[in-house]
Amino acid sequence: MQAATTESVSVPDKNQFEHIPFSQFADNLKEKMKQVFHVRADIDQLSLKRGLPPFVLREIMSVNPLSVGIPKEYGGRGGVMKENIGLLATASYESLALSLTFGINSALFLQPFGKFGQDEVKAGVFNRFLNEKAMGGLMITEPDYGSDALNMQTYYTEKGSKIHLQGKKHWAGLTGWADFWLLSGRQKSNSDKLMRDIDFFLCDVNAPGQNIVVEEFFENLGLYAIPYGRNRIDVQLPLAHKLVPHTTGVKMMLDLLHRSRMQFPGMGMGFIQRMLDEALNHSKERMVGGKSLFHYDQVQHRLTDLQASYTICSAMCANSSEKAGLDVDLSSEGMEANAVKSVVTDLMQEAAQSAVQLVGAKAYKLNHIAGRGIADSRPFQIFEGSNDILYAQISEALVKMMKRAKERNLFQFLKSFDLTDKAVHFVKKQVDFNLDLQIPQRKLVDMGKIIGRVISLNQVLDLGDKGFKKELIDGSVTFLQQEITKLMSSFTFKNSEKVVDDYEENTSWMNFVAG
């Protein structure tokens, strides 16, 4: 297999991969998934084992799903955001792990590499994706610096025509599988100090001096199809493998991460729809007390919440398709990206929990898609930014903007803010108060959840203006109004309790029972 180097590589024939309409492209993928997951094998049984049988990936990759993330000049479909998100949604209806595999390849490798990679190595890399079904991933997280990415200790030095990169990375999806990686690190100065800025590099594990050693594969709780682990980095890379930021490396990383977070609704879309369909079908078929579950009021409540989540996620997909294109610099769009990622992943986990509750005991199995969905969707609330951190960052950004605008009233500020200007009128009663801009961290998280859902409501209203089914829009508005009301109650409730270190002293309940 040819390694990606700075040597000249011919560009694939642009007609080699016919640019069929995306609807047909998606149908081809659906047919392949049907064949491998329901005809040749049983996805519910496959899900009990680590990894995927070779024929599954071979057949699915035969329709070139990753071509959506490759520029047209290199034989791909052009990196159109609507198609990237549509691909994730198509896959996640059948398999959240497969959708995440596509997301890792596209959002975390192909898109940033296409945008910031050097032209002389692009043709060779993209050619291998299209013709040899290569895969790629991203390594940022380190064992001792998880969410503290700016202090990563992986470092590099330049000597002659080579870059020597060394360090440890873990929890990179597709560990041991991917042919290409984008590796992050900081330059070491002559005085052995690490620079503040961050750089990214293309690594081809099949090229001499670029092998990455997997020290351990993790027994991850869910997403069995995707390998994760701990990696030792000690590679020699050509200078042409360094990504070129438009301004700084940190802004390049933010642009990359924000665009990825804006695509999370694609993975949520098919998954939430599947949870909704499973819950609807079971509720209509299951008879209890002489009538189907569907006719019970509490069941209707759960089903309408699932439909609201489906609609909110649809609005997010439409919004991201319009805003998150590769030609847009998203480095400064942290508030919207964080809101989209955190809210949709909360909705994914809640959808799985509701589906299991409605289906009952048989759903509490790894070989049932609803039970599996609880474990598979849970890490989405953690990776690429823990939701608690993202919610706090939303509030911190809000406070900065309100201080800059010299506005204390939350309603008045949100009314003039483009991400919330429509939605705020639907929750005026809840947010019409002066906000104390000195907010403790636990309240920053609460407020971030509120603002995230106001932003989501704005996107739902935008979707409604475009003609989306009115009954679903109205149900989503009601759902988000209720969510914001509950969260506001939590925000205003006074709670500054601290952990009791010596909690075991005088706390054995048996000492307080007679006899």
Short mmCIF file of C-alpha atoms in Angstrom, two decimals:
data_model
loop_
_atom_site.label_atom_id
_atom_site.label_comp_id
_atom_site.label_asym_id
_atom_site.label_seq_id
_atom_site.Cartn_x
_atom_site.Cartn_y
_atom_site.Cartn_z
CA MET A 1 0.00 0.00 0.00
CA GLN A 2 1.44 3.34 -1.03
CA ALA A 3 2.27 5.73 1.77
CA ALA A 4 1.29 9.40 1.63
CA THR A 5 4.47 11.33 1.06
CA THR A 6 5.51 14.58 -0.51
CA GLU A 7 6.06 12.73 -3.80
CA SER A 8 3.73 13.51 -6.68
CA VAL A 9 0.58 11.37 -6.73
CA SER A 10 -1.91 11.48 -9.56
CA VAL A 11 -5.34 12.89 -8.79
CA PRO A 12 -8.14 10.31 -9.16
CA ASP A 13 -10.32 10.54 -12.23
CA LYS A 14 -13.07 12.97 -11.26
CA ASN A 15 -15.62 10.74 -12.96
CA GLN A 16 -14.43 7.64 -11.14
CA PHE A 17 -17.03 8.15 -8.42
CA GLU A 18 -20.24 9.24 -10.05
CA HIS A 19 -21.82 12.13 -8.17
CA ILE A 20 -25.27 10.63 -7.96
CA PRO A 21 -28.00 12.54 -6.10
CA PHE A 22 -27.50 12.28 -2.35
CA SER A 23 -30.88 10.60 -1.88
CA GLN A 24 -29.71 7.72 -4.09
CA PHE A 25 -26.30 7.74 -2.39
CA ALA A 26 -28.05 7.37 1.00
CA ASP A 27 -30.33 4.64 -0.35
CA ASN A 28 -27.27 2.68 -1.51
CA LEU A 29 -25.84 2.89 2.00
CA LYS A 30 -29.18 1.82 3.52
CA GLU A 31 -29.26 -1.22 1.24
CA LYS A 32 -25.72 -2.19 2.24
CA MET A 33 -26.56 -1.83 5.93
CA LYS A 34 -29.66 -3.96 5.43
CA GLN A 35 -27.58 -6.68 3.78
CA VAL A 36 -24.81 -6.81 6.39
CA PHE A 37 -26.86 -6.09 9.50
CA HIS A 38 -30.07 -8.01 8.77
CA VAL A 39 -29.46 -10.53 5.96
CA ARG A 40 -25.88 -11.77 6.19
CA ALA A 41 -25.70 -11.17 9.94
CA ASP A 42 -27.82 -10.03 12.89
CA ILE A 43 -26.80 -6.60 14.17
CA ASP A 44 -28.22 -7.39 17.60
CA GLN A 45 -25.78 -10.30 17.88
CA LEU A 46 -22.89 -8.44 16.24
CA SER A 47 -23.33 -5.74 18.87
CA LEU A 48 -22.32 -8.17 21.63
CA LYS A 49 -18.79 -8.52 20.25
CA ARG A 50 -15.85 -6.12 20.02
CA GLY A 51 -15.07 -4.71 16.61
CA LEU A 52 -16.79 -5.58 13.34
CA PRO A 53 -16.38 -8.62 11.09
CA PRO A 54 -14.22 -7.70 8.05
CA PHE A 55 -17.08 -8.26 5.60
CA VAL A 56 -19.24 -5.64 7.34
CA LEU A 57 -16.80 -2.79 6.85
CA ARG A 58 -15.80 -4.08 3.42
CA GLU A 59 -19.37 -4.07 2.14
CA ILE A 60 -20.34 -0.76 3.74
CA MET A 61 -17.20 1.00 2.54
CA SER A 62 -17.80 -0.32 -0.98
CA VAL A 63 -20.34 2.47 -1.55
CA ASN A 64 -17.67 5.05 -0.61
CA PRO A 65 -19.60 6.72 2.24
CA LEU A 66 -16.55 8.82 3.15
CA SER A 67 -16.54 10.45 -0.28
CA VAL A 68 -18.89 13.04 1.23
CA GLY A 69 -15.94 14.53 3.12
CA ILE A 70 -13.54 14.71 0.16
CA PRO A 71 -13.26 17.76 -2.15
CA LYS A 72 -14.56 17.39 -5.70
CA GLU A 73 -11.15 18.15 -7.21
CA TYR A 74 -9.87 14.96 -5.58
CA GLY A 75 -12.78 12.79 -6.70
CA GLY A 76 -15.10 13.20 -3.71
CA ARG A 77 -18.59 14.63 -3.34
CA GLY A 78 -17.31 18.01 -2.21
CA GLY A 79 -17.54 18.12 1.58
CA VAL A 80 -21.06 19.60 1.48
CA MET A 81 -22.18 19.96 5.09
CA LYS A 82 -25.76 18.91 4.37
CA GLU A 83 -24.45 15.63 2.94
CA ASN A 84 -21.98 15.06 5.79
CA ILE A 85 -24.79 15.43 8.32
CA GLY A 86 -27.15 13.36 6.15
CA LEU A 87 -24.60 10.53 6.05
CA LEU A 88 -24.37 10.47 9.85
CA ALA A 89 -28.15 10.47 10.20
CA THR A 90 -28.56 7.62 7.71
CA ALA A 91 -26.03 5.45 9.52
CA SER A 92 -27.16 6.22 13.07
CA TYR A 93 -30.65 4.83 12.47
CA GLU A 94 -29.06 1.38 12.24
CA SER A 95 -25.88 1.79 14.27
CA LEU A 96 -24.68 4.67 16.40
CA ALA A 97 -21.19 3.16 16.38
CA LEU A 98 -21.10 3.10 12.55
CA SER A 99 -22.31 6.70 12.44
CA LEU A 100 -19.59 7.73 14.89
CA THR A 101 -17.04 5.88 12.76
CA PHE A 102 -18.12 8.00 9.80
CA GLY A 103 -18.07 11.12 11.98
CA ILE A 104 -14.53 10.47 13.19
CA ASN A 105 -13.34 9.97 9.63
CA SER A 106 -15.15 12.94 8.19
CA ALA A 107 -15.41 15.64 10.87
CA LEU A 108 -12.18 14.84 12.69
CA PHE A 109 -9.94 13.92 9.77
CA LEU A 110 -11.11 14.55 6.20
CA GLN A 111 -12.65 17.97 6.78
CA PRO A 112 -9.77 19.54 8.75
CA PHE A 113 -7.18 17.86 6.54
CA GLY A 114 -8.91 19.14 3.41
CA LYS A 115 -9.06 22.63 4.88
CA PHE A 116 -5.63 22.94 6.50
CA GLY A 117 -3.50 20.19 4.92
CA GLN A 118 -0.76 20.99 2.43
CA ASP A 119 -1.72 20.50 -1.22
CA GLU A 120 1.25 18.31 -2.09
CA VAL A 121 0.06 15.45 0.13
CA LYS A 122 -3.71 15.71 -0.35
CA ALA A 123 -4.01 13.70 -3.56
CA GLY A 124 -2.26 10.63 -2.13
CA VAL A 125 -4.35 10.63 1.05
CA PHE A 126 -7.72 11.21 -0.62
CA ASN A 127 -6.88 8.64 -3.29
CA ARG A 128 -6.38 5.99 -0.62
CA PHE A 129 -9.70 6.85 1.02
CA LEU A 130 -11.54 6.51 -2.28
CA ASN A 131 -9.69 3.56 -3.82
CA GLU A 132 -8.29 1.60 -0.87
CA LYS A 133 -11.00 2.39 1.72
CA ALA A 134 -8.52 3.91 4.16
CA MET A 135 -9.71 5.48 7.41
CA GLY A 136 -8.48 8.38 9.51
CA GLY A 137 -8.86 9.80 13.00
CA LEU A 138 -7.74 12.51 15.40
CA MET A 139 -5.58 12.35 18.53
CA ILE A 140 -5.76 15.24 21.00
CA THR A 141 -6.60 13.79 24.44
CA GLU A 142 -3.75 12.74 26.73
CA PRO A 143 -3.80 10.52 29.84
CA ASP A 144 -2.94 13.38 32.21
CA TYR A 145 -4.53 16.26 30.29
CA GLY A 146 -8.03 15.21 29.27
CA SER A 147 -10.14 18.35 29.05
CA ASP A 148 -7.07 20.52 29.58
CA ALA A 149 -5.99 20.22 25.95
CA LEU A 150 -4.08 23.50 25.90
CA ASN A 151 -1.56 22.01 28.33
CA MET A 152 -0.92 18.82 26.34
CA GLN A 153 2.60 17.49 26.75
CA THR A 154 3.05 15.80 23.38
CA TYR A 155 5.85 17.78 21.78
CA TYR A 156 7.82 18.04 18.57
CA THR A 157 11.13 19.31 17.34
CA GLU A 158 12.23 20.11 13.80
CA LYS A 159 15.52 18.86 12.43
CA GLY A 160 16.36 19.21 8.78
CA SER A 161 13.45 17.96 6.68
CA LYS A 162 11.79 16.02 9.51
CA ILE A 163 9.49 16.68 12.43
CA HIS A 164 10.02 14.43 15.46
CA LEU A 165 6.78 14.11 17.46
CA GLN A 166 6.66 12.31 20.83
CA GLY A 167 4.03 11.76 23.49
CA LYS A 168 1.04 9.74 24.72
CA LYS A 169 -2.55 9.90 23.47
CA HIS A 170 -5.61 7.96 24.54
CA TRP A 171 -9.34 7.56 23.83
CA ALA A 172 -8.89 8.21 20.12
CA GLY A 173 -11.71 6.47 18.24
CA LEU A 174 -10.43 3.87 15.71
CA THR A 175 -7.28 3.20 17.74
CA GLY A 176 -5.25 0.59 15.88
CA TRP A 177 -7.60 0.72 12.87
CA ALA A 178 -7.03 4.07 11.21
CA ASP A 179 -4.45 4.36 8.44
CA PHE A 180 -4.06 8.10 8.95
CA TRP A 181 -4.10 10.29 12.03
CA LEU A 182 -4.09 13.99 12.73
CA LEU A 183 -1.75 14.29 15.72
CA SER A 184 -1.63 17.35 17.96
CA GLY A 185 1.44 18.61 19.80
CA ARG A 186 3.38 21.66 20.97
CA GLN A 187 6.77 22.72 19.73
CA LYS A 188 9.68 22.37 22.13
CA SER A 189 12.02 25.34 22.19
CA ASN A 190 15.82 25.23 22.43
CA SER A 191 15.41 25.79 26.18
CA ASP A 192 13.16 22.71 26.43
CA LYS A 193 10.03 24.76 27.08
CA LEU A 194 6.80 23.97 25.25
CA MET A 195 5.25 26.71 23.14
CA ARG A 196 1.71 27.83 23.99
CA ASP A 197 0.35 27.29 20.48
CA ILE A 198 -0.75 23.87 19.22
CA ASP A 199 0.10 22.29 15.89
CA PHE A 200 -1.41 19.37 13.99
CA PHE A 201 0.33 16.84 11.79
CA LEU A 202 -0.66 14.18 9.31
CA CYS A 203 0.64 10.74 10.25
CA ASP A 204 0.54 7.78 7.85
CA VAL A 205 1.01 4.68 10.01
CA ASN A 206 2.02 2.61 6.96
CA ALA A 207 4.98 4.87 6.14
CA PRO A 208 8.49 4.28 7.54
CA GLY A 209 9.06 5.99 10.88
CA GLN A 210 5.36 6.81 11.35
CA ASN A 211 4.05 3.73 13.13
CA ILE A 212 2.01 4.40 16.26
CA VAL A 213 2.29 1.83 19.04
CA VAL A 214 -0.95 0.83 20.75
CA GLU A 215 0.02 0.11 24.35
CA GLU A 216 -3.46 -0.92 25.49
CA PHE A 217 -6.90 -1.46 24.01
CA PHE A 218 -9.68 -0.29 26.35
CA GLU A 219 -12.71 -2.37 27.28
CA ASN A 220 -15.09 0.51 26.57
CA LEU A 221 -18.54 0.31 28.15
CA GLY A 222 -20.46 0.87 24.90
CA LEU A 223 -19.80 1.44 21.20
CA TYR A 224 -18.27 -2.03 20.99
CA ALA A 225 -17.67 -1.69 17.25
CA ILE A 226 -15.11 1.09 17.76
CA PRO A 227 -11.66 0.37 19.24
CA TYR A 228 -10.25 2.82 21.80
CA GLY A 229 -6.94 2.66 23.61
CA ARG A 230 -3.70 4.26 24.75
CA ASN A 231 -1.11 5.14 22.11
CA ARG A 232 2.60 5.87 22.28
CA ILE A 233 3.70 8.47 19.74
CA ASP A 234 7.30 8.53 18.52
CA VAL A 235 7.20 9.38 14.83
CA GLN A 236 9.30 11.11 12.19
CA LEU A 237 7.16 13.18 9.82
CA PRO A 238 7.94 15.12 6.64
CA LEU A 239 7.57 18.91 6.90
CA ALA A 240 4.77 18.72 4.34
CA HIS A 241 2.68 16.76 6.88
CA LYS A 242 2.24 19.82 9.09
CA LEU A 243 -1.20 21.41 8.84
CA VAL A 244 -1.17 25.11 8.05
CA PRO A 245 -3.47 27.25 10.21
CA HIS A 246 -5.05 30.38 8.77
CA THR A 247 -4.06 32.30 11.92
CA THR A 248 -2.97 30.27 14.96
CA GLY A 249 -2.97 26.59 15.81
CA VAL A 250 -5.36 27.10 18.73
CA LYS A 251 -7.89 28.76 16.44
CA MET A 252 -7.45 25.92 13.95
CA MET A 253 -8.25 23.45 16.74
CA LEU A 254 -11.30 25.45 17.79
CA ASP A 255 -12.53 25.63 14.20
CA LEU A 256 -12.11 21.86 13.94
CA LEU A 257 -13.83 21.07 17.24
CA HIS A 258 -16.68 23.54 16.79
CA ARG A 259 -17.44 22.17 13.32
CA SER A 260 -17.41 18.65 14.70
CA ARG A 261 -19.78 19.61 17.52
CA MET A 262 -22.12 21.24 15.01
CA GLN A 263 -22.35 17.86 13.26
CA PHE A 264 -23.37 15.89 16.37
CA PRO A 265 -27.06 16.31 15.44
CA GLY A 266 -26.38 14.10 12.42
CA MET A 267 -25.44 11.24 14.73
CA GLY A 268 -28.35 12.12 17.01
CA MET A 269 -30.88 12.32 14.17
CA GLY A 270 -31.11 8.70 13.08
CA PHE A 271 -30.58 7.46 16.64
CA ILE A 272 -33.42 9.51 18.14
CA GLN A 273 -35.70 8.60 15.24
CA ARG A 274 -34.94 4.91 15.83
CA MET A 275 -35.71 5.24 19.56
CA LEU A 276 -38.97 7.00 18.64
CA ASP A 277 -39.94 4.32 16.11
CA GLU A 278 -39.12 1.49 18.53
CA ALA A 279 -41.16 3.14 21.27
CA LEU A 280 -44.11 3.89 18.96
CA ASN A 281 -44.23 0.38 17.53
CA HIS A 282 -44.04 -1.29 20.93
CA SER A 283 -46.63 1.04 22.47
CA LYS A 284 -49.12 0.31 19.70
CA GLU A 285 -48.61 -3.46 19.82
CA ARG A 286 -48.37 -4.04 23.58
CA MET A 287 -51.76 -4.60 25.21
CA VAL A 288 -52.19 -3.82 28.91
CA GLY A 289 -55.56 -3.75 30.72
CA GLY A 290 -57.50 -4.31 27.52
CA LYS A 291 -55.93 -1.47 25.54
CA SER A 292 -52.59 -0.71 23.95
CA LEU A 293 -49.92 1.17 25.85
CA PHE A 294 -50.25 3.90 23.23
CA HIS A 295 -53.50 5.09 24.81
CA TYR A 296 -52.14 5.63 28.33
CA ASP A 297 -51.49 9.24 29.28
CA GLN A 298 -47.97 8.73 30.71
CA VAL A 299 -47.00 6.80 27.58
CA GLN A 300 -48.30 9.67 25.45
CA HIS A 301 -46.15 12.00 27.54
CA ARG A 302 -42.99 10.00 26.85
CA LEU A 303 -43.82 9.62 23.16
CA THR A 304 -44.45 13.34 22.69
CA ASP A 305 -41.13 14.08 24.40
CA LEU A 306 -39.44 11.71 21.94
CA GLN A 307 -41.16 13.45 19.05
CA ALA A 308 -40.01 16.80 20.42
CA SER A 309 -36.43 15.52 20.57
CA TYR A 310 -36.77 14.31 16.96
CA THR A 311 -37.96 17.77 15.90
CA ILE A 312 -35.29 19.66 17.86
CA CYS A 313 -32.59 17.46 16.35
CA SER A 314 -34.06 18.06 12.88
CA ALA A 315 -33.82 21.81 13.49
CA MET A 316 -30.20 21.46 14.57
CA CYS A 317 -29.35 19.45 11.44
CA ALA A 318 -30.87 22.12 9.21
CA ASN A 319 -29.12 24.89 11.14
CA SER A 320 -25.70 23.24 11.03
CA SER A 321 -26.07 22.45 7.33
CA GLU A 322 -26.38 26.17 6.66
CA LYS A 323 -23.82 27.48 9.16
CA ALA A 324 -21.00 24.94 9.50
CA GLY A 325 -19.60 24.74 5.98
CA LEU A 326 -15.87 24.29 5.49
CA ASP A 327 -15.60 27.80 4.08
CA VAL A 328 -16.71 29.28 7.41
CA ASP A 329 -14.32 30.04 10.28
CA LEU A 330 -16.04 28.57 13.34
CA SER A 331 -13.23 29.26 15.80
CA SER A 332 -15.22 32.03 17.51
CA GLU A 333 -18.59 30.24 17.42
CA GLY A 334 -18.14 28.33 20.66
CA MET A 335 -21.45 29.25 22.25
CA GLU A 336 -23.59 27.84 19.45
CA ALA A 337 -21.37 24.79 18.87
CA ASN A 338 -21.33 23.98 22.60
CA ALA A 339 -25.10 24.42 22.86
CA VAL A 340 -25.76 22.15 19.89
CA LYS A 341 -23.44 19.40 21.10
CA SER A 342 -24.51 19.40 24.74
CA VAL A 343 -28.27 19.68 24.19
CA VAL A 344 -28.49 17.07 21.44
CA THR A 345 -26.40 14.55 23.39
CA ASP A 346 -28.62 15.06 26.44
CA LEU A 347 -31.63 14.40 24.19
CA MET A 348 -29.98 11.24 22.82
CA GLN A 349 -29.47 9.78 26.29
CA GLU A 350 -33.00 10.74 27.37
CA ALA A 351 -34.43 9.16 24.22
CA ALA A 352 -32.70 5.86 24.96
CA GLN A 353 -33.87 5.94 28.59
CA SER A 354 -37.49 6.58 27.51
CA ALA A 355 -37.43 3.85 24.89
CA VAL A 356 -36.16 1.33 27.45
CA GLN A 357 -38.78 2.44 29.97
CA LEU A 358 -41.58 2.00 27.44
CA VAL A 359 -40.39 -1.31 25.98
CA GLY A 360 -39.69 -2.72 29.42
CA ALA A 361 -37.52 -5.64 30.51
CA LYS A 362 -36.64 -7.00 27.07
CA ALA A 363 -35.07 -3.63 26.16
CA TYR A 364 -32.64 -3.97 29.07
CA LYS A 365 -30.37 -6.17 27.00
CA LEU A 366 -27.25 -5.38 25.02
CA ASN A 367 -28.79 -7.17 22.05
CA HIS A 368 -31.78 -4.82 22.04
CA ILE A 369 -31.18 -1.51 20.32
CA ALA A 370 -32.80 0.54 23.09
CA GLY A 371 -30.78 -1.00 25.91
CA ARG A 372 -27.65 -0.84 23.81
CA GLY A 373 -28.52 2.76 23.05
CA ILE A 374 -28.19 3.76 26.72
CA ALA A 375 -24.57 2.64 26.82
CA ASP A 376 -23.76 3.77 23.28
CA SER A 377 -25.19 7.29 23.62
CA ARG A 378 -23.79 7.98 27.11
CA PRO A 379 -20.20 8.83 26.07
CA PHE A 380 -21.53 11.45 23.65
CA GLN A 381 -22.20 13.58 26.74
CA ILE A 382 -18.52 13.28 27.65
CA PHE A 383 -16.21 13.19 24.63
CA GLU A 384 -15.32 16.29 22.60
CA GLY A 385 -16.03 18.31 25.70
CA SER A 386 -17.88 17.10 28.79
CA ASN A 387 -21.37 18.62 28.80
CA ASP A 388 -20.86 20.09 32.28
CA ILE A 389 -17.82 21.97 30.98
CA LEU A 390 -19.57 23.07 27.79
CA TYR A 391 -22.60 24.36 29.70
CA ALA A 392 -20.32 26.35 32.01
CA GLN A 393 -18.50 27.76 28.98
CA ILE A 394 -21.82 28.85 27.47
CA SER A 395 -22.58 30.82 30.64
CA GLU A 396 -19.10 32.29 30.82
CA ALA A 397 -19.48 33.55 27.26
CA LEU A 398 -22.93 34.92 28.12
CA VAL A 399 -21.57 36.85 31.11
CA LYS A 400 -18.77 38.35 29.02
CA MET A 401 -21.20 39.50 26.34
CA MET A 402 -23.62 40.96 28.88
CA LYS A 403 -20.80 42.87 30.59
CA ARG A 404 -19.62 44.16 27.23
CA ALA A 405 -23.17 45.24 26.36
CA LYS A 406 -23.63 46.72 29.87
CA GLU A 407 -26.90 44.83 30.17
CA ARG A 408 -27.98 43.02 33.34
CA ASN A 409 -31.49 41.95 32.32
CA LEU A 410 -31.34 38.50 30.78
CA PHE A 411 -34.47 38.91 28.65
CA GLN A 412 -33.33 42.23 27.23
CA PHE A 413 -29.95 40.79 26.28
CA LEU A 414 -31.33 37.59 24.73
CA LYS A 415 -33.86 39.65 22.77
CA SER A 416 -31.01 41.37 20.93
CA PHE A 417 -28.82 38.25 20.56
CA ASP A 418 -29.07 36.59 17.14
CA LEU A 419 -29.06 33.03 18.51
CA THR A 420 -32.03 33.67 20.82
CA ASP A 421 -33.93 36.68 19.42
CA LYS A 422 -37.03 34.69 18.37
CA ALA A 423 -37.14 32.10 21.13
CA VAL A 424 -36.82 34.48 24.07
CA HIS A 425 -40.37 35.78 23.57
CA PHE A 426 -41.68 32.26 24.28
CA VAL A 427 -39.91 32.16 27.65
CA LYS A 428 -40.04 35.81 28.70
CA LYS A 429 -41.67 34.95 32.02
CA GLN A 430 -38.80 32.64 32.92
CA VAL A 431 -35.87 34.87 31.87
CA ASP A 432 -37.08 38.42 32.55
CA PHE A 433 -34.85 39.24 35.53
CA ASN A 434 -31.53 40.88 36.33
CA LEU A 435 -28.73 38.33 36.30
CA ASP A 436 -26.07 38.45 38.99
CA LEU A 437 -22.95 38.25 36.85
CA GLN A 438 -20.95 36.69 39.72
CA ILE A 439 -22.18 33.11 39.26
CA PRO A 440 -20.78 30.06 41.10
CA GLN A 441 -19.72 27.20 38.87
CA ARG A 442 -22.66 24.92 39.64
CA LYS A 443 -25.01 27.74 38.64
CA LEU A 444 -22.98 28.40 35.50
CA VAL A 445 -23.83 24.84 34.47
CA ASP A 446 -27.53 25.39 35.21
CA MET A 447 -27.61 28.65 33.26
CA GLY A 448 -25.73 27.04 30.37
CA LYS A 449 -28.42 24.37 30.15
CA ILE A 450 -31.06 27.08 30.01
CA ILE A 451 -29.30 29.12 27.32
CA GLY A 452 -28.57 25.96 25.33
CA ARG A 453 -32.28 25.19 25.20
CA VAL A 454 -33.25 28.77 24.32
CA ILE A 455 -30.80 28.54 21.40
CA SER A 456 -32.39 25.20 20.45
CA LEU A 457 -35.84 26.79 20.59
CA ASN A 458 -34.65 29.51 18.21
CA GLN A 459 -33.54 26.84 15.74
CA VAL A 460 -36.90 25.04 16.05
CA LEU A 461 -38.74 28.26 15.25
CA ASP A 462 -36.50 28.81 12.23
CA LEU A 463 -37.36 25.30 11.02
CA GLY A 464 -41.04 26.01 11.54
CA ASP A 465 -40.77 29.14 9.40
CA LYS A 466 -39.49 26.92 6.57
CA GLY A 467 -42.63 24.77 6.62
CA PHE A 468 -41.77 21.85 8.93
CA LYS A 469 -44.84 20.01 10.29
CA LYS A 470 -46.58 22.53 12.56
CA GLU A 471 -47.86 20.01 15.12
CA LEU A 472 -44.31 18.83 15.78
CA ILE A 473 -42.99 22.39 15.99
CA ASP A 474 -45.71 23.29 18.51
CA GLY A 475 -44.95 20.18 20.57
CA SER A 476 -41.25 21.02 20.61
CA VAL A 477 -41.93 24.59 21.72
CA THR A 478 -44.00 23.27 24.63
CA PHE A 479 -41.32 20.70 25.49
CA LEU A 480 -38.56 23.32 25.57
CA GLN A 481 -40.69 25.78 27.54
CA GLN A 482 -41.19 23.09 30.18
CA GLU A 483 -37.48 22.17 30.17
CA ILE A 484 -36.44 25.81 30.58
CA THR A 485 -38.97 26.29 33.40
CA LYS A 486 -37.61 23.26 35.29
CA LEU A 487 -34.02 24.36 34.76
CA MET A 488 -34.77 27.88 35.89
CA SER A 489 -36.21 26.48 39.11
CA SER A 490 -32.92 24.66 39.68
CA PHE A 491 -30.93 27.80 38.87
CA THR A 492 -32.82 29.99 41.35
CA PHE A 493 -32.86 27.42 44.15
CA LYS A 494 -30.23 28.32 46.74
CA ASN A 495 -27.81 25.44 47.14
CA SER A 496 -24.19 25.88 48.14
CA GLU A 497 -23.76 22.61 50.03
CA LYS A 498 -20.22 21.25 50.36
CA VAL A 499 -19.05 17.66 50.61
CA VAL A 500 -18.60 16.36 54.18
CA ASP A 501 -15.12 14.82 54.23
CA ASP A 502 -15.57 12.66 57.33
CA TYR A 503 -19.06 11.55 56.38
CA GLU A 504 -18.66 8.08 57.92
CA GLU A 505 -18.34 9.40 61.48
CA ASN A 506 -21.51 8.70 63.48
CA THR A 507 -23.48 7.72 60.37
CA SER A 508 -24.07 3.97 60.68
CA TRP A 509 -27.84 3.68 60.54
CA MET A 510 -27.78 0.52 62.64
CA ASN A 511 -26.73 2.58 65.67
CA PHE A 512 -30.02 4.47 65.46
CA VAL A 513 -32.33 1.47 65.47
CA ALA A 514 -33.50 -0.06 68.75
CA GLY A 515 -32.84 -3.72 69.53
#
